Amino acid sequence: MLLPIQLSTASPEPMYHQIEVQLRGLILGGKLTEGTPLPSIRELALDLSCSVITIRRVYQDLENEGLIRTRQGTGTFVARVETEQRERNRLETVARAFGEAVETAVRYDCGPEEMRRLLEEAIVRREQREHPKGKGDQIHE
Amino acid sequence: MLLPIQLSTASPEPMYHQIEVQLRGLILGGKLTEGTPLPSIRELALDLSCSVITIRRVYQDLENEGLIRTRQGTGTFVARVETEQRERNRLETVARAFGEAVETAVRYDCGPEEMRRLLEEAIVRREQREHPKGKGDQIHE
DNA sequence: TAATCTGTATATATCTATATACACAGTATA
DNA sequence: TATACTGTGTATATAGATATATACAGATTA
């Protein structure tokens, strides 16, 4: 299974954290449901062009959060997530994301009207990138 | 002079980079103009509760970008910035900020309508934080 | 039971942040 | 007009976080 995770190598945000944030999003966002087997650490490391140890750390962190369950020799699986936790995290995360964008905009003397325009443009760019020829957005096997 | 720089100690983004991004924003955003003396590395380190070395690195990086000019024994000053460079960087940076916010939103199954609502909320939150009792946003001496 | 999946542990290199000691430039003042 | 003082940026050495390679151990299957 290929996970839709994008790494920005230019970013100063550590790899392990970029992966954690996105994988946590897939689980709490409901795109990966209880019991789903995650790719093996070697498979995901190869897919993301990083070390096995880095993926290992990500899985360990998320297991400590109770989001996944791992069994040596067998694999790693998505754990059960309470609806309440899912909703709370969802709201917090997305609200913070927009808070940071607004912060940057203000720093560059960008008013509300220009922010709204930039949001629309970002939405369109995202749409075009995701559906270049009308394809779906399923997680590939 | 106190610079309006906010550090998030929880964030995995390195300190030096958080400072760089925000100081670069103040210069390219036009809030700090050519010739303005920046605080000494010790003063800013004290203000931000970090090491002198960290500020030193920030100033060095920004000097390599040509945004500031430093003279031993005298201090560090804002350099001349071409209008074209200023505009280009401004657009790139703010557009990227919104691109990342949209990326996070999509990851959490958040549609355009909810994004617009969250943007408005973030703008209001920012306004309230910045002008709690109608104060201005000048850079304090 | 050998092969080959799975996760785990140890040792090492690079990056981030720091303390401490150093060198240059302006200013006060004897 | 020396020269000591206090401000500025600079360089060296060290601790901790991040990413890696390599070797190890459990689980499944041919």
Tab-separated table of N, CA and C in Angstrom, chain A:
chain	number	residue	atom	x	y	z
A	1	MET	N	0.835	-1.220	0.000
A	1	MET	CA	0.000	0.000	0.000
A	1	MET	C	0.868	1.268	0.000
A	2	LEU	N	0.530	2.212	-0.865
A	2	LEU	CA	1.269	3.473	-0.911
A	2	LEU	C	0.497	4.533	-0.137
A	3	LEU	N	1.138	5.160	0.826
A	3	LEU	CA	0.473	6.220	1.585
A	3	LEU	C	0.705	7.562	0.894
A	4	PRO	N	-0.337	8.397	0.832
A	4	PRO	CA	-0.186	9.727	0.204
A	4	PRO	C	0.536	10.687	1.152
A	5	ILE	N	1.849	10.570	1.226
A	5	ILE	CA	2.644	11.433	2.096
A	5	ILE	C	3.667	12.176	1.249
A	6	GLN	N	3.707	13.492	1.424
A	6	GLN	CA	4.636	14.327	0.654
A	6	GLN	C	5.694	14.899	1.581
A	7	LEU	N	6.971	14.683	1.262
A	7	LEU	CA	8.036	15.264	2.075
A	7	LEU	C	8.656	16.460	1.362
A	8	SER	N	8.874	17.508	2.125
A	8	SER	CA	9.579	18.664	1.595
A	8	SER	C	11.003	18.635	2.123
A	9	THR	N	11.933	18.197	1.254
A	9	THR	CA	13.314	18.054	1.711
A	9	THR	C	13.939	19.411	2.002
A	10	ALA	N	13.413	20.449	1.367
A	10	ALA	CA	13.958	21.788	1.597
A	10	ALA	C	13.583	22.291	2.979
A	11	SER	N	12.431	21.883	3.472
A	11	SER	CA	11.925	22.382	4.748
A	11	SER	C	12.841	22.031	5.912
A	12	PRO	N	12.957	22.935	6.879
A	12	PRO	CA	13.760	22.660	8.061
A	12	PRO	C	13.003	21.790	9.051
A	13	GLU	N	11.719	21.545	8.773
A	13	GLU	CA	10.955	20.656	9.654
A	13	GLU	C	11.521	19.247	9.508
A	14	PRO	N	11.880	18.606	10.622
A	14	PRO	CA	12.506	17.280	10.535
A	14	PRO	C	11.619	16.284	9.795
A	15	MET	N	12.255	15.385	9.049
A	15	MET	CA	11.523	14.356	8.292
A	15	MET	C	10.540	13.600	9.167
A	16	TYR	N	11.049	13.073	10.278
A	16	TYR	CA	10.208	12.221	11.117
A	16	TYR	C	8.934	12.963	11.517
A	17	HIS	N	9.036	14.281	11.696
A	17	HIS	CA	7.871	15.044	12.118
A	17	HIS	C	6.907	15.278	10.959
A	18	GLN	N	7.421	15.540	9.775
A	18	GLN	CA	6.560	15.697	8.598
A	18	GLN	C	5.738	14.432	8.395
A	19	ILE	N	6.422	13.284	8.517
A	19	ILE	CA	5.735	12.012	8.307
A	19	ILE	C	4.693	11.796	9.399
A	20	GLU	N	5.067	12.047	10.639
A	20	GLU	CA	4.137	11.882	11.755
A	20	GLU	C	2.872	12.698	11.550
A	21	VAL	N	3.057	13.974	11.237
A	21	VAL	CA	1.920	14.877	11.072
A	21	VAL	C	0.958	14.349	10.008
A	22	GLN	N	1.509	13.901	8.889
A	22	GLN	CA	0.658	13.485	7.784
A	22	GLN	C	-0.003	12.140	8.046
A	23	LEU	N	0.752	11.215	8.649
A	23	LEU	CA	0.175	9.908	8.943
A	23	LEU	C	-0.907	10.047	10.021
A	24	ARG	N	-0.637	10.883	11.020
A	24	ARG	CA	-1.631	11.157	12.060
A	24	ARG	C	-2.896	11.731	11.418
A	25	GLY	N	-2.689	12.600	10.432
A	25	GLY	CA	-3.826	13.180	9.717
A	25	GLY	C	-4.646	12.129	8.999
A	26	LEU	N	-3.962	11.179	8.356
A	26	LEU	CA	-4.679	10.135	7.626
A	26	LEU	C	-5.530	9.295	8.569
A	27	ILE	N	-5.016	9.052	9.783
A	27	ILE	CA	-5.753	8.229	10.745
A	27	ILE	C	-6.883	9.028	11.385
A	28	LEU	N	-6.548	10.201	11.917
A	28	LEU	CA	-7.570	10.996	12.602
A	28	LEU	C	-8.571	11.582	11.610
A	29	GLY	N	-8.151	11.744	10.369
A	29	GLY	CA	-9.061	12.248	9.344
A	29	GLY	C	-9.968	11.151	8.809
A	30	GLY	N	-9.738	9.908	9.226
A	30	GLY	CA	-10.627	8.820	8.844
A	30	GLY	C	-10.280	8.154	7.524
A	31	LYS	N	-9.151	8.559	6.906
A	31	LYS	CA	-8.776	7.960	5.615
A	31	LYS	C	-8.193	6.558	5.821
A	32	LEU	N	-7.676	6.294	7.022
A	32	LEU	CA	-7.192	4.951	7.367
A	32	LEU	C	-8.005	4.474	8.572
A	33	THR	N	-8.694	3.363	8.417
A	33	THR	CA	-9.612	2.923	9.483
A	33	THR	C	-9.029	1.792	10.319
A	34	GLU	N	-9.665	1.546	11.449
A	34	GLU	CA	-9.202	0.558	12.430
A	34	GLU	C	-8.864	-0.778	11.770
A	35	GLY	N	-7.686	-1.307	12.129
A	35	GLY	CA	-7.287	-2.614	11.633
A	35	GLY	C	-6.501	-2.580	10.337
A	36	THR	N	-6.550	-1.479	9.626
A	36	THR	CA	-5.806	-1.375	8.370
A	36	THR	C	-4.318	-1.609	8.610
A	37	PRO	N	-3.701	-2.520	7.830
A	37	PRO	CA	-2.261	-2.728	7.992
A	37	PRO	C	-1.488	-1.603	7.318
A	38	LEU	N	-0.547	-1.022	8.043
A	38	LEU	CA	0.317	0.000	7.442
A	38	LEU	C	1.433	-0.697	6.678
A	39	PRO	N	2.068	0.010	5.746
A	39	PRO	CA	3.232	-0.580	5.066
A	39	PRO	C	4.315	-0.910	6.082
A	40	SER	N	5.144	-1.899	5.789
A	40	SER	CA	6.255	-2.234	6.687
A	40	SER	C	7.217	-1.059	6.715
A	41	ILE	N	8.013	-0.989	7.783
A	41	ILE	CA	8.920	0.146	7.896
A	41	ILE	C	9.881	0.192	6.706
A	42	ARG	N	10.292	-0.977	6.199
A	42	ARG	CA	11.200	-0.968	5.045
A	42	ARG	C	10.492	-0.455	3.790
A	43	GLU	N	9.266	-0.900	3.609
A	43	GLU	CA	8.504	-0.495	2.425
A	43	GLU	C	8.300	1.026	2.425
A	44	LEU	N	7.873	1.552	3.567
A	44	LEU	CA	7.603	2.985	3.632
A	44	LEU	C	8.897	3.791	3.515
A	45	ALA	N	9.973	3.270	4.128
A	45	ALA	CA	11.263	3.953	4.038
A	45	ALA	C	11.701	4.062	2.575
A	46	LEU	N	11.508	2.978	1.833
A	46	LEU	CA	11.874	2.972	0.418
A	46	LEU	C	11.013	3.977	-0.342
A	47	ASP	N	9.705	3.942	-0.061
A	47	ASP	CA	8.754	4.829	-0.736
A	47	ASP	C	9.105	6.291	-0.510
A	48	LEU	N	9.503	6.636	0.723
A	48	LEU	CA	9.776	8.027	1.069
A	48	LEU	C	11.265	8.376	0.943
A	49	SER	N	12.060	7.398	0.483
A	49	SER	CA	13.501	7.627	0.324
A	49	SER	C	14.152	8.122	1.608
A	50	CYS	N	13.874	7.417	2.694
A	50	CYS	CA	14.547	7.767	3.938
A	50	CYS	C	14.925	6.484	4.656
A	51	SER	N	15.551	6.644	5.821
A	51	SER	CA	16.041	5.484	6.550
A	51	SER	C	14.919	4.712	7.243
A	52	VAL	N	15.132	3.431	7.408
A	52	VAL	CA	14.198	2.573	8.137
A	52	VAL	C	14.017	3.078	9.568
A	53	ILE	N	15.105	3.558	10.149
A	53	ILE	CA	15.079	4.028	11.533
A	53	ILE	C	14.121	5.203	11.689
A	54	THR	N	14.088	6.046	10.703
A	54	THR	CA	13.210	7.220	10.764
A	54	THR	C	11.751	6.781	10.813
A	55	ILE	N	11.391	5.823	9.948
A	55	ILE	CA	10.019	5.318	9.946
A	55	ILE	C	9.719	4.617	11.273
A	56	ARG	N	10.690	3.854	11.739
A	56	ARG	CA	10.546	3.167	13.017
A	56	ARG	C	10.171	4.165	14.113
A	57	ARG	N	10.868	5.298	14.121
A	57	ARG	CA	10.590	6.318	15.137
A	57	ARG	C	9.166	6.840	15.008
A	58	VAL	N	8.748	7.095	13.779
A	58	VAL	CA	7.390	7.587	13.537
A	58	VAL	C	6.372	6.587	14.085
A	59	TYR	N	6.515	5.328	13.727
A	59	TYR	CA	5.570	4.311	14.181
A	59	TYR	C	5.564	4.227	15.709
A	60	GLN	N	6.766	4.341	16.300
A	60	GLN	CA	6.858	4.255	17.751
A	60	GLN	C	6.125	5.422	18.417
A	61	ASP	N	6.359	6.623	17.881
A	61	ASP	CA	5.688	7.808	18.432
A	61	ASP	C	4.169	7.665	18.344
A	62	LEU	N	3.689	7.248	17.173
A	62	LEU	CA	2.238	7.138	16.986
A	62	LEU	C	1.668	6.005	17.833
A	63	GLU	N	2.485	4.970	18.078
A	63	GLU	CA	2.019	3.908	18.964
A	63	GLU	C	1.900	4.430	20.390
A	64	ASN	N	2.858	5.265	20.803
A	64	ASN	CA	2.785	5.866	22.138
A	64	ASN	C	1.538	6.747	22.283
A	65	GLU	N	1.089	7.323	21.167
A	65	GLU	CA	-0.139	8.120	21.189
A	65	GLU	C	-1.377	7.231	21.154
A	66	GLY	N	-1.161	5.951	20.901
A	66	GLY	CA	-2.290	5.034	20.852
A	66	GLY	C	-3.000	5.002	19.506
A	67	LEU	N	-2.381	5.577	18.478
A	67	LEU	CA	-3.043	5.626	17.173
A	67	LEU	C	-2.798	4.369	16.349
A	68	ILE	N	-1.693	3.680	16.595
A	68	ILE	CA	-1.410	2.445	15.870
A	68	ILE	C	-0.946	1.375	16.856
A	69	ARG	N	-0.908	0.133	16.370
A	69	ARG	CA	-0.508	-0.982	17.211
A	69	ARG	C	0.498	-1.796	16.420
A	70	THR	N	1.592	-2.180	17.055
A	70	THR	CA	2.639	-2.858	16.307
A	70	THR	C	2.976	-4.194	16.965
A	71	ARG	N	3.210	-5.217	16.130
A	71	ARG	CA	3.571	-6.540	16.644
A	71	ARG	C	4.787	-7.038	15.890
A	72	GLN	N	5.877	-7.295	16.616
A	72	GLN	CA	7.117	-7.724	15.961
A	72	GLN	C	6.885	-8.989	15.133
A	73	GLY	N	7.457	-8.976	13.968
A	73	GLY	CA	7.346	-10.127	13.081
A	73	GLY	C	6.080	-10.146	12.260
A	74	THR	N	5.085	-9.368	12.679
A	74	THR	CA	3.787	-9.397	12.002
A	74	THR	C	3.516	-8.132	11.198
A	75	GLY	N	3.655	-6.983	11.873
A	75	GLY	CA	3.396	-5.736	11.175
A	75	GLY	C	2.806	-4.674	12.078
A	76	THR	N	2.356	-3.589	11.459
A	76	THR	CA	1.807	-2.452	12.198
A	76	THR	C	0.410	-2.143	11.684
A	77	PHE	N	-0.536	-1.879	12.609
A	77	PHE	CA	-1.931	-1.722	12.227
A	77	PHE	C	-2.560	-0.490	12.872
A	78	VAL	N	-3.540	0.066	12.204
A	78	VAL	CA	-4.246	1.227	12.731
A	78	VAL	C	-5.103	0.789	13.916
A	79	ALA	N	-5.014	1.553	15.011
A	79	ALA	CA	-5.779	1.223	16.212
A	79	ALA	C	-7.142	1.916	16.186
A	80	ARG	N	-7.935	1.631	17.213
A	80	ARG	CA	-9.249	2.248	17.310
A	80	ARG	C	-9.091	3.693	17.794
A	81	VAL	N	-9.803	4.625	17.174
A	81	VAL	CA	-9.733	6.028	17.572
A	81	VAL	C	-11.125	6.510	17.968
A	82	GLU	N	-11.241	7.109	19.137
A	82	GLU	CA	-12.533	7.621	19.599
A	82	GLU	C	-12.976	8.790	18.722
A	83	THR	N	-14.269	8.842	18.458
A	83	THR	CA	-14.816	9.907	17.614
A	83	THR	C	-14.497	11.279	18.195
A	84	GLU	N	-14.620	11.376	19.522
A	84	GLU	CA	-14.372	12.667	20.172
A	84	GLU	C	-12.942	13.139	19.924
A	85	GLN	N	-11.978	12.220	20.129
A	85	GLN	CA	-10.575	12.577	19.902
A	85	GLN	C	-10.354	13.011	18.456
A	86	ARG	N	-10.974	12.262	17.546
A	86	ARG	CA	-10.836	12.559	16.134
A	86	ARG	C	-11.309	13.993	15.839
A	87	GLU	N	-12.485	14.339	16.339
A	87	GLU	CA	-13.069	15.658	16.057
A	87	GLU	C	-12.224	16.779	16.661
A	88	ARG	N	-11.823	16.572	17.902
A	88	ARG	CA	-11.041	17.597	18.608
A	88	ARG	C	-9.748	17.863	17.867
A	89	ASN	N	-9.033	16.789	17.539
A	89	ASN	CA	-7.761	16.942	16.853
A	89	ASN	C	-7.935	17.606	15.488
A	90	ARG	N	-8.968	17.195	14.791
A	90	ARG	CA	-9.236	17.744	13.470
A	90	ARG	C	-9.362	19.260	13.530
A	91	LEU	N	-10.202	19.712	14.450
A	91	LEU	CA	-10.468	21.141	14.560
A	91	LEU	C	-9.200	21.903	14.943
A	92	GLU	N	-8.536	21.413	15.976
A	92	GLU	CA	-7.296	22.052	16.441
A	92	GLU	C	-6.293	22.199	15.308
A	93	THR	N	-6.052	21.093	14.612
A	93	THR	CA	-5.001	21.075	13.604
A	93	THR	C	-5.293	22.019	12.453
A	94	VAL	N	-6.504	21.927	11.912
A	94	VAL	CA	-6.825	22.753	10.748
A	94	VAL	C	-6.891	24.227	11.144
A	95	ALA	N	-7.456	24.510	12.320
A	95	ALA	CA	-7.525	25.905	12.764
A	95	ALA	C	-6.120	26.474	12.926
A	96	ARG	N	-5.210	25.677	13.493
A	96	ARG	CA	-3.843	26.162	13.663
A	96	ARG	C	-3.194	26.433	12.307
A	97	ALA	N	-3.456	25.560	11.348
A	97	ALA	CA	-2.876	25.738	10.016
A	97	ALA	C	-3.275	27.091	9.429
A	98	PHE	N	-4.548	27.443	9.557
A	98	PHE	CA	-4.989	28.733	9.016
A	98	PHE	C	-4.458	29.883	9.861
A	99	GLY	N	-4.357	29.666	11.159
A	99	GLY	CA	-3.776	30.691	12.026
A	99	GLY	C	-2.364	31.046	11.588
A	100	GLU	N	-1.575	30.029	11.251
A	100	GLU	CA	-0.196	30.273	10.837
A	100	GLU	C	-0.144	30.987	9.489
A	101	ALA	N	-1.027	30.607	8.587
A	101	ALA	CA	-1.057	31.258	7.276
A	101	ALA	C	-1.381	32.741	7.440
A	102	VAL	N	-2.381	33.051	8.275
A	102	VAL	CA	-2.757	34.445	8.503
A	102	VAL	C	-1.596	35.204	9.136
A	103	GLU	N	-0.904	34.548	10.056
A	103	GLU	CA	0.245	35.173	10.718
A	103	GLU	C	1.277	35.612	9.673
A	104	THR	N	1.605	34.699	8.775
A	104	THR	CA	2.563	35.015	7.718
A	104	THR	C	2.051	36.150	6.846
A	105	ALA	N	0.782	36.079	6.476
A	105	ALA	CA	0.189	37.104	5.609
A	105	ALA	C	0.308	38.483	6.251
A	106	VAL	N	-0.049	38.578	7.524
A	106	VAL	CA	0.001	39.865	8.221
A	106	VAL	C	1.433	40.391	8.244
A	107	ARG	N	2.373	39.464	8.463
A	107	ARG	CA	3.777	39.868	8.527
A	107	ARG	C	4.190	40.534	7.223
A	108	TYR	N	3.566	40.132	6.134
A	108	TYR	CA	3.908	40.697	4.823
A	108	TYR	C	2.895	41.749	4.388
A	109	ASP	N	2.203	42.348	5.374
A	109	ASP	CA	1.320	43.466	5.070
A	109	ASP	C	0.213	43.082	4.099
A	110	CYS	N	-0.374	41.937	4.342
A	110	CYS	CA	-1.381	41.398	3.441
A	110	CYS	C	-2.727	41.501	4.153
A	111	GLY	N	-3.672	42.209	3.574
A	111	GLY	CA	-4.971	42.429	4.218
A	111	GLY	C	-5.941	41.289	3.999
A	112	PRO	N	-7.079	41.303	4.706
A	112	PRO	CA	-8.085	40.238	4.626
A	112	PRO	C	-8.519	39.948	3.194
A	113	GLU	N	-8.697	41.005	2.394
A	113	GLU	CA	-9.194	40.784	1.025
A	113	GLU	C	-8.193	39.977	0.205
A	114	GLU	N	-6.906	40.338	0.339
A	114	GLU	CA	-5.883	39.606	-0.411
A	114	GLU	C	-5.772	38.177	0.124
A	115	MET	N	-5.957	38.008	1.435
A	115	MET	CA	-5.909	36.649	2.005
A	115	MET	C	-6.994	35.789	1.374
A	116	ARG	N	-8.189	36.323	1.265
A	116	ARG	CA	-9.291	35.538	0.694
A	116	ARG	C	-8.966	35.141	-0.734
A	117	ARG	N	-8.382	36.073	-1.482
A	117	ARG	CA	-8.024	35.776	-2.861
A	117	ARG	C	-6.974	34.676	-2.907
A	118	LEU	N	-5.957	34.779	-2.034
A	118	LEU	CA	-4.886	33.776	-2.018
A	118	LEU	C	-5.416	32.408	-1.614
A	119	LEU	N	-6.390	32.390	-0.722
A	119	LEU	CA	-6.994	31.105	-0.326
A	119	LEU	C	-7.659	30.450	-1.536
A	120	GLU	N	-8.453	31.241	-2.272
A	120	GLU	CA	-9.131	30.685	-3.450
A	120	GLU	C	-8.119	30.142	-4.443
A	121	GLU	N	-7.046	30.895	-4.657
A	121	GLU	CA	-6.013	30.436	-5.592
A	121	GLU	C	-5.375	29.131	-5.111
A	122	ALA	N	-5.121	29.043	-3.818
A	122	ALA	CA	-4.501	27.826	-3.261
A	122	ALA	C	-5.438	26.634	-3.435
A	123	ILE	N	-6.737	26.874	-3.229
A	123	ILE	CA	-7.716	25.792	-3.398
A	123	ILE	C	-7.695	25.296	-4.841
A	124	VAL	N	-7.682	26.231	-5.782
A	124	VAL	CA	-7.675	25.863	-7.200
A	124	VAL	C	-6.392	25.105	-7.545
A	125	ARG	N	-5.259	25.626	-7.093
A	125	ARG	CA	-3.980	24.940	-7.367
A	125	ARG	C	-4.035	23.507	-6.853
A	126	ARG	N	-4.539	23.345	-5.644
A	126	ARG	CA	-4.646	22.011	-5.046
A	126	ARG	C	-5.547	21.113	-5.885
A	127	GLU	N	-6.669	21.633	-6.325
A	127	GLU	CA	-7.603	20.857	-7.150
A	127	GLU	C	-6.908	20.379	-8.424
A	128	GLN	N	-6.221	21.323	-9.073
A	128	GLN	CA	-5.563	20.987	-10.335
A	128	GLN	C	-4.486	19.930	-10.141
A	129	ARG	N	-3.771	20.021	-9.038
A	129	ARG	CA	-2.706	19.054	-8.788
A	129	ARG	C	-3.300	17.674	-8.473
A	130	GLU	N	-4.404	17.676	-7.743
A	130	GLU	CA	-5.007	16.406	-7.304
A	130	GLU	C	-5.757	15.709	-8.428
A	131	HIS	N	-6.463	16.486	-9.261
A	131	HIS	CA	-7.263	15.897	-10.347
A	131	HIS	C	-6.789	16.443	-11.688
A	132	PRO	N	-5.577	16.122	-12.107
A	132	PRO	CA	-5.058	16.693	-13.366
A	132	PRO	C	-5.889	16.246	-14.564
A	133	LYS	N	-6.423	15.010	-14.526
A	133	LYS	CA	-7.256	14.538	-15.645
A	133	LYS	C	-8.495	13.840	-15.119
A	134	GLY	N	-9.008	14.355	-14.011
A	134	GLY	CA	-10.241	13.794	-13.445
A	134	GLY	C	-10.056	12.510	-12.678
A	135	LYS	N	-8.802	12.192	-12.272
A	135	LYS	CA	-8.575	10.967	-11.512
A	135	LYS	C	-9.080	11.081	-10.071
A	136	GLY	N	-9.309	9.935	-9.423
A	136	GLY	CA	-9.765	9.916	-8.042
A	136	GLY	C	-8.603	10.117	-7.082
A	137	ASP	N	-8.902	10.105	-5.786
A	137	ASP	CA	-7.843	10.323	-4.811
A	137	ASP	C	-7.747	9.157	-3.817
A	138	GLN	N	-8.027	7.958	-4.302
A	138	GLN	CA	-7.914	6.794	-3.426
A	138	GLN	C	-6.453	6.559	-3.057
A	139	ILE	N	-6.264	5.780	-1.984
A	139	ILE	CA	-4.923	5.369	-1.611
A	139	ILE	C	-4.569	4.134	-2.434
A	140	HIS	N	-3.456	4.242	-3.175
A	140	HIS	CA	-3.107	3.169	-4.115
A	140	HIS	C	-2.634	1.916	-3.391
A	141	GLU	N	-2.901	0.740	-4.007
A	141	GLU	CA	-2.446	-0.539	-3.415
A	141	GLU	C	-1.050	-0.894	-3.928
